[in-house]
PDB file of C-alpha atoms in Angstrom:
ATOM      1  CA  TYR G1037      -0.131   0.040  -0.067  1.00 73.00           C
ATOM      2  CA  ILE G1038       2.868   2.432   1.008  1.00 80.00           C
ATOM      3  CA  LEU G1039       4.641   2.083  -2.263  1.00 81.00           C
ATOM      4  CA  ARG G1040       1.584   3.115  -4.215  1.00 85.00           C
ATOM      5  CA  HIS G1041       0.148   5.738  -2.114  1.00 88.00           C
ATOM      6  CA  HIS G1042       2.707   7.615   0.200  1.00 92.00           C
ATOM      7  CA  PRO G1043       3.545  10.921  -1.386  1.00 94.00           C
ATOM      8  CA  SER G1044       7.390  10.341  -1.484  1.00 94.00           C
ATOM      9  CA  TRP G1045       6.729   7.118  -3.432  1.00 92.00           C
ATOM     10  CA  VAL G1046       4.396   8.633  -5.541  1.00 94.00           C
ATOM     11  CA  ARG G1047       7.042  11.345  -6.496  1.00 96.00           C
ATOM     12  CA  LEU G1048       9.640   8.787  -6.809  1.00 94.00           C
ATOM     13  CA  ILE G1049       7.808   7.006  -9.624  1.00 96.00           C
ATOM     14  CA  ALA G1050       7.038  10.060 -11.257  1.00 96.00           C
ATOM     15  CA  GLU G1051      10.407  11.241 -11.240  1.00 97.00           C
ATOM     16  CA  ALA G1052      11.828   8.053 -12.618  1.00 96.00           C
ATOM     17  CA  ARG G1053       9.398   7.836 -15.513  1.00 96.00           C
ATOM     18  CA  LYS G1054      10.655  11.283 -16.632  1.00 96.00           C
ATOM     19  CA  LEU G1055      14.034   9.641 -17.294  1.00 95.00           C
ATOM     20  CA  GLY G1056      12.688   7.464 -19.830  1.00 95.00           C
ATOM     21  CA  GLY G1057      13.185   3.877 -20.374  1.00 93.00           C
ATOM     22  CA  PRO G1058      14.298   1.229 -20.889  1.00 98.00           C
ATOM     23  CA  TYR G1059      15.247   0.919 -17.201  1.00 98.00           C
ATOM     24  CA  VAL G1060      17.669  -1.102 -15.165  1.00 98.00           C
ATOM     25  CA  PHE G1061      16.514  -1.912 -11.574  1.00 97.00           C
ATOM     26  CA  ARG G1062      18.642  -3.289  -8.960  1.00 97.00           C
ATOM     27  CA  MET G1063      17.351  -3.821  -5.616  1.00 94.00           C
ATOM     28  CA  ASN G1064      18.132  -5.881  -2.589  1.00 92.00           C
ATOM     29  CA  LEU G1065      16.785  -6.487   1.042  1.00 92.00           C
ATOM     30  CA  ASN G1066      19.272  -8.613   2.651  1.00 94.00           C
ATOM     31  CA  GLN G1067      18.868  -8.363   6.417  1.00 93.00           C
ATOM     32  CA  GLN G1068      21.357  -9.652   8.726  1.00 96.00           C
ATOM     33  CA  SER G1069      19.178 -11.054  11.586  1.00 96.00           C
ATOM     34  CA  SER G1070      19.940 -12.664  15.072  1.00 94.00           C
ATOM     35  CA  GLY G1071      18.145 -13.255  18.220  1.00 96.00           C
ATOM     36  CA  HIS G1072      14.275 -12.012  18.188  1.00 97.00           C
ATOM     37  CA  THR G1073      14.697 -10.705  14.790  1.00 96.00           C
ATOM     38  CA  TRP G1074      15.980 -14.124  13.402  1.00 97.00           C
ATOM     39  CA  GLY G1075      13.206 -15.809  15.262  1.00 96.00           C
ATOM     40  CA  THR G1076      10.818 -13.563  13.419  1.00 97.00           C
ATOM     41  CA  HIS G1077      12.237 -14.266  10.186  1.00 97.00           C
ATOM     42  CA  LYS G1078      12.047 -17.966  10.596  1.00 97.00           C
ATOM     43  CA  GLN G1079       8.586 -17.719  11.941  1.00 97.00           C
ATOM     44  CA  LEU G1080       7.662 -15.969   8.591  1.00 96.00           C
ATOM     45  CA  MET G1081       9.491 -18.451   6.547  1.00 97.00           C
ATOM     46  CA  GLN G1082       7.057 -21.088   7.709  1.00 96.00           C
ATOM     47  CA  THR G1083       4.946 -19.828   5.100  1.00 96.00           C
ATOM     48  CA  THR G1084       6.783 -17.569   2.687  1.00 95.00           C
ATOM     49  CA  SER G1085      10.218 -16.912   1.611  1.00 96.00           C
ATOM     50  CA  PRO G1086      12.143 -13.274   1.893  1.00 96.00           C
ATOM     51  CA  ILE G1087      11.788 -12.909  -1.928  1.00 95.00           C
ATOM     52  CA  VAL G1088       8.083 -13.276  -1.750  1.00 94.00           C
ATOM     53  CA  ASP G1089       7.416 -11.314   1.353  1.00 93.00           C
ATOM     54  CA  CYS G1090       8.937  -8.078   0.179  1.00 88.00           C
ATOM     55  CA  GLY G1091       9.796  -8.943  -3.661  1.00 90.00           C
ATOM     56  CA  VAL G1092       6.171  -8.396  -4.661  1.00 90.00           C
ATOM     57  CA  HIS G1093       6.293  -4.902  -3.484  1.00 91.00           C
ATOM     58  CA  TYR G1094       9.533  -3.917  -5.247  1.00 92.00           C
ATOM     59  CA  LEU G1095       8.490  -5.880  -8.249  1.00 93.00           C
ATOM     60  CA  ASP G1096       5.397  -3.725  -8.445  1.00 94.00           C
ATOM     61  CA  VAL G1097       7.545  -0.521  -8.240  1.00 95.00           C
ATOM     62  CA  MET G1098       9.215  -1.862 -11.276  1.00 96.00           C
ATOM     63  CA  LEU G1099       6.011  -2.483 -12.934  1.00 96.00           C
ATOM     64  CA  GLN G1100       4.681   1.099 -11.993  1.00 96.00           C
ATOM     65  CA  ILE G1101       7.875   2.838 -13.549  1.00 97.00           C
ATOM     66  CA  THR G1102       8.314   0.752 -16.677  1.00 97.00           C
ATOM     67  CA  ASP G1103       4.260   0.607 -17.228  1.00 95.00           C
ATOM     68  CA  ALA G1104       5.320  -2.784 -19.360  1.00 97.00           C
ATOM     69  CA  ASN G1105       4.529  -6.369 -18.683  1.00 97.00           C
ATOM     70  CA  PRO G1106       7.287  -8.775 -17.735  1.00 98.00           C
ATOM     71  CA  VAL G1107       7.964 -11.342 -20.367  1.00 98.00           C
ATOM     72  CA  GLU G1108      10.326 -13.557 -18.631  1.00 98.00           C
ATOM     73  CA  VAL G1109      10.942 -14.155 -15.213  1.00 97.00           C
ATOM     74  CA  ARG G1110      14.000 -16.273 -13.554  1.00 97.00           C
ATOM     75  CA  GLY G1111      14.741 -16.696 -10.054  1.00 96.00           C
ATOM     76  CA  MET G1112      16.551 -19.099  -7.713  1.00 97.00           C
ATOM     77  CA  GLY G1113      16.515 -19.708  -3.825  1.00 97.00           C
ATOM     78  CA  VAL G1114      18.981 -21.388  -1.452  1.00 97.00           C
ATOM     79  CA  ARG G1115      18.524 -22.427   2.355  1.00 97.00           C
ATOM     80  CA  LEU G1116      21.559 -21.530   4.118  1.00 97.00           C
ATOM     81  CA  THR G1117      20.717 -23.255   7.253  1.00 96.00           C
ATOM     82  CA  GLU G1118      19.148 -26.145   8.445  1.00 96.00           C
ATOM     83  CA  GLU G1119      17.347 -23.902  11.056  1.00 96.00           C
ATOM     84  CA  VAL G1120      15.032 -23.296   7.780  1.00 96.00           C
ATOM     85  CA  ALA G1121      12.539 -26.234   6.455  1.00 97.00           C
ATOM     86  CA  PRO G1122      14.058 -28.219   3.539  1.00 97.00           C
ATOM     87  CA  SER G1123      11.275 -27.071   1.053  1.00 96.00           C
ATOM     88  CA  MET G1124      12.055 -23.417   1.927  1.00 97.00           C
ATOM     89  CA  TYR G1125      15.309 -20.922   1.315  1.00 97.00           C
ATOM     90  CA  ASN G1126      16.032 -17.843   3.144  1.00 98.00           C
ATOM     91  CA  TYR G1127      18.069 -16.307   0.483  1.00 97.00           C
ATOM     92  CA  GLY G1128      17.111 -15.729  -3.234  1.00 97.00           C
ATOM     93  CA  HIS G1129      17.232 -13.388  -6.155  1.00 96.00           C
ATOM     94  CA  LEU G1130      15.006 -12.808  -9.375  1.00 96.00           C
ATOM     95  CA  GLN G1131      15.449 -11.294 -12.635  1.00 98.00           C
ATOM     96  CA  VAL G1132      12.563  -9.900 -14.653  1.00 98.00           C
ATOM     97  CA  LEU G1133      12.656  -9.051 -18.321  1.00 98.00           C
ATOM     98  CA  PHE G1134      10.152  -6.520 -19.554  1.00 98.00           C
ATOM     99  CA  GLU G1135       8.386  -5.930 -22.872  1.00 98.00           C
ATOM    100  CA  ASP G1136       9.811  -2.430 -23.111  1.00 97.00           C
ATOM    101  CA  GLY G1137      13.466  -3.756 -22.728  1.00 98.00           C
ATOM    102  CA  SER G1138      13.648  -2.774 -18.897  1.00 98.00           C
ATOM    103  CA  VAL G1139      15.489  -5.503 -16.860  1.00 98.00           C
ATOM    104  CA  GLY G1140      14.891  -5.940 -13.101  1.00 98.00           C
ATOM    105  CA  TRP G1141      17.031  -7.566 -10.376  1.00 97.00           C
ATOM    106  CA  TYR G1142      15.841  -8.324  -6.699  1.00 97.00           C
ATOM    107  CA  GLU G1143      17.648  -9.935  -4.083  1.00 96.00           C
ATOM    108  CA  ALA G1144      16.603 -10.864  -0.590  1.00 97.00           C
ATOM    109  CA  GLY G1145      18.284 -12.909   2.134  1.00 97.00           C
ATOM    110  CA  TRP G1146      17.335 -13.254   6.129  1.00 97.00           C
ATOM    111  CA  GLY G1147      19.451 -14.703   8.809  1.00 96.00           C
ATOM    112  CA  PRO G1148      22.720 -14.404  10.797  1.00 96.00           C
ATOM    113  CA  MET G1149      24.647 -15.918   7.894  1.00 95.00           C
ATOM    114  CA  ILE G1150      23.692 -12.856   5.320  1.00 94.00           C
ATOM    115  CA  SER G1151      26.357 -10.139   5.249  1.00 86.00           C
ATOM    116  CA  GLU G1152      25.487  -6.575   6.311  1.00 74.00           C
TER     117      GLU G1152
END
C-alpha cells in the first residue's frame, strides 16, 4: 500500500518515469538478523520466503515505473541453514525482463549468515 500511495513513493515513480526507459533496476533487501529478529524471520519462513515477502512490492514498483508487462522471470533460492525447512529458502534473487526492454533484479535474504 505505502509503495503506491505515500507521497514520497508517488514522487519517486513520477521522477523515474521522466528519465525514460528502458530501465535497469537493482534492488536488495538482505537483512542480517539474530536473536528475536531471526526468530521472527524463521516464523515468517514457515509460510513465505524473503523473495515473496517483500519482493512482490518492489516488483510492483518496477511495474509502475516501466508501465510494461514482464515477458520473462528467472529466479533461484538457497537454504543457507538447517534452521529453515528443507522446502524453504532464506536467500534468493530474481530477474525480470520487461516488454519495453527494461530489466529488474531483486535480491533478498534473512539470517545471521547474511552479510550486512
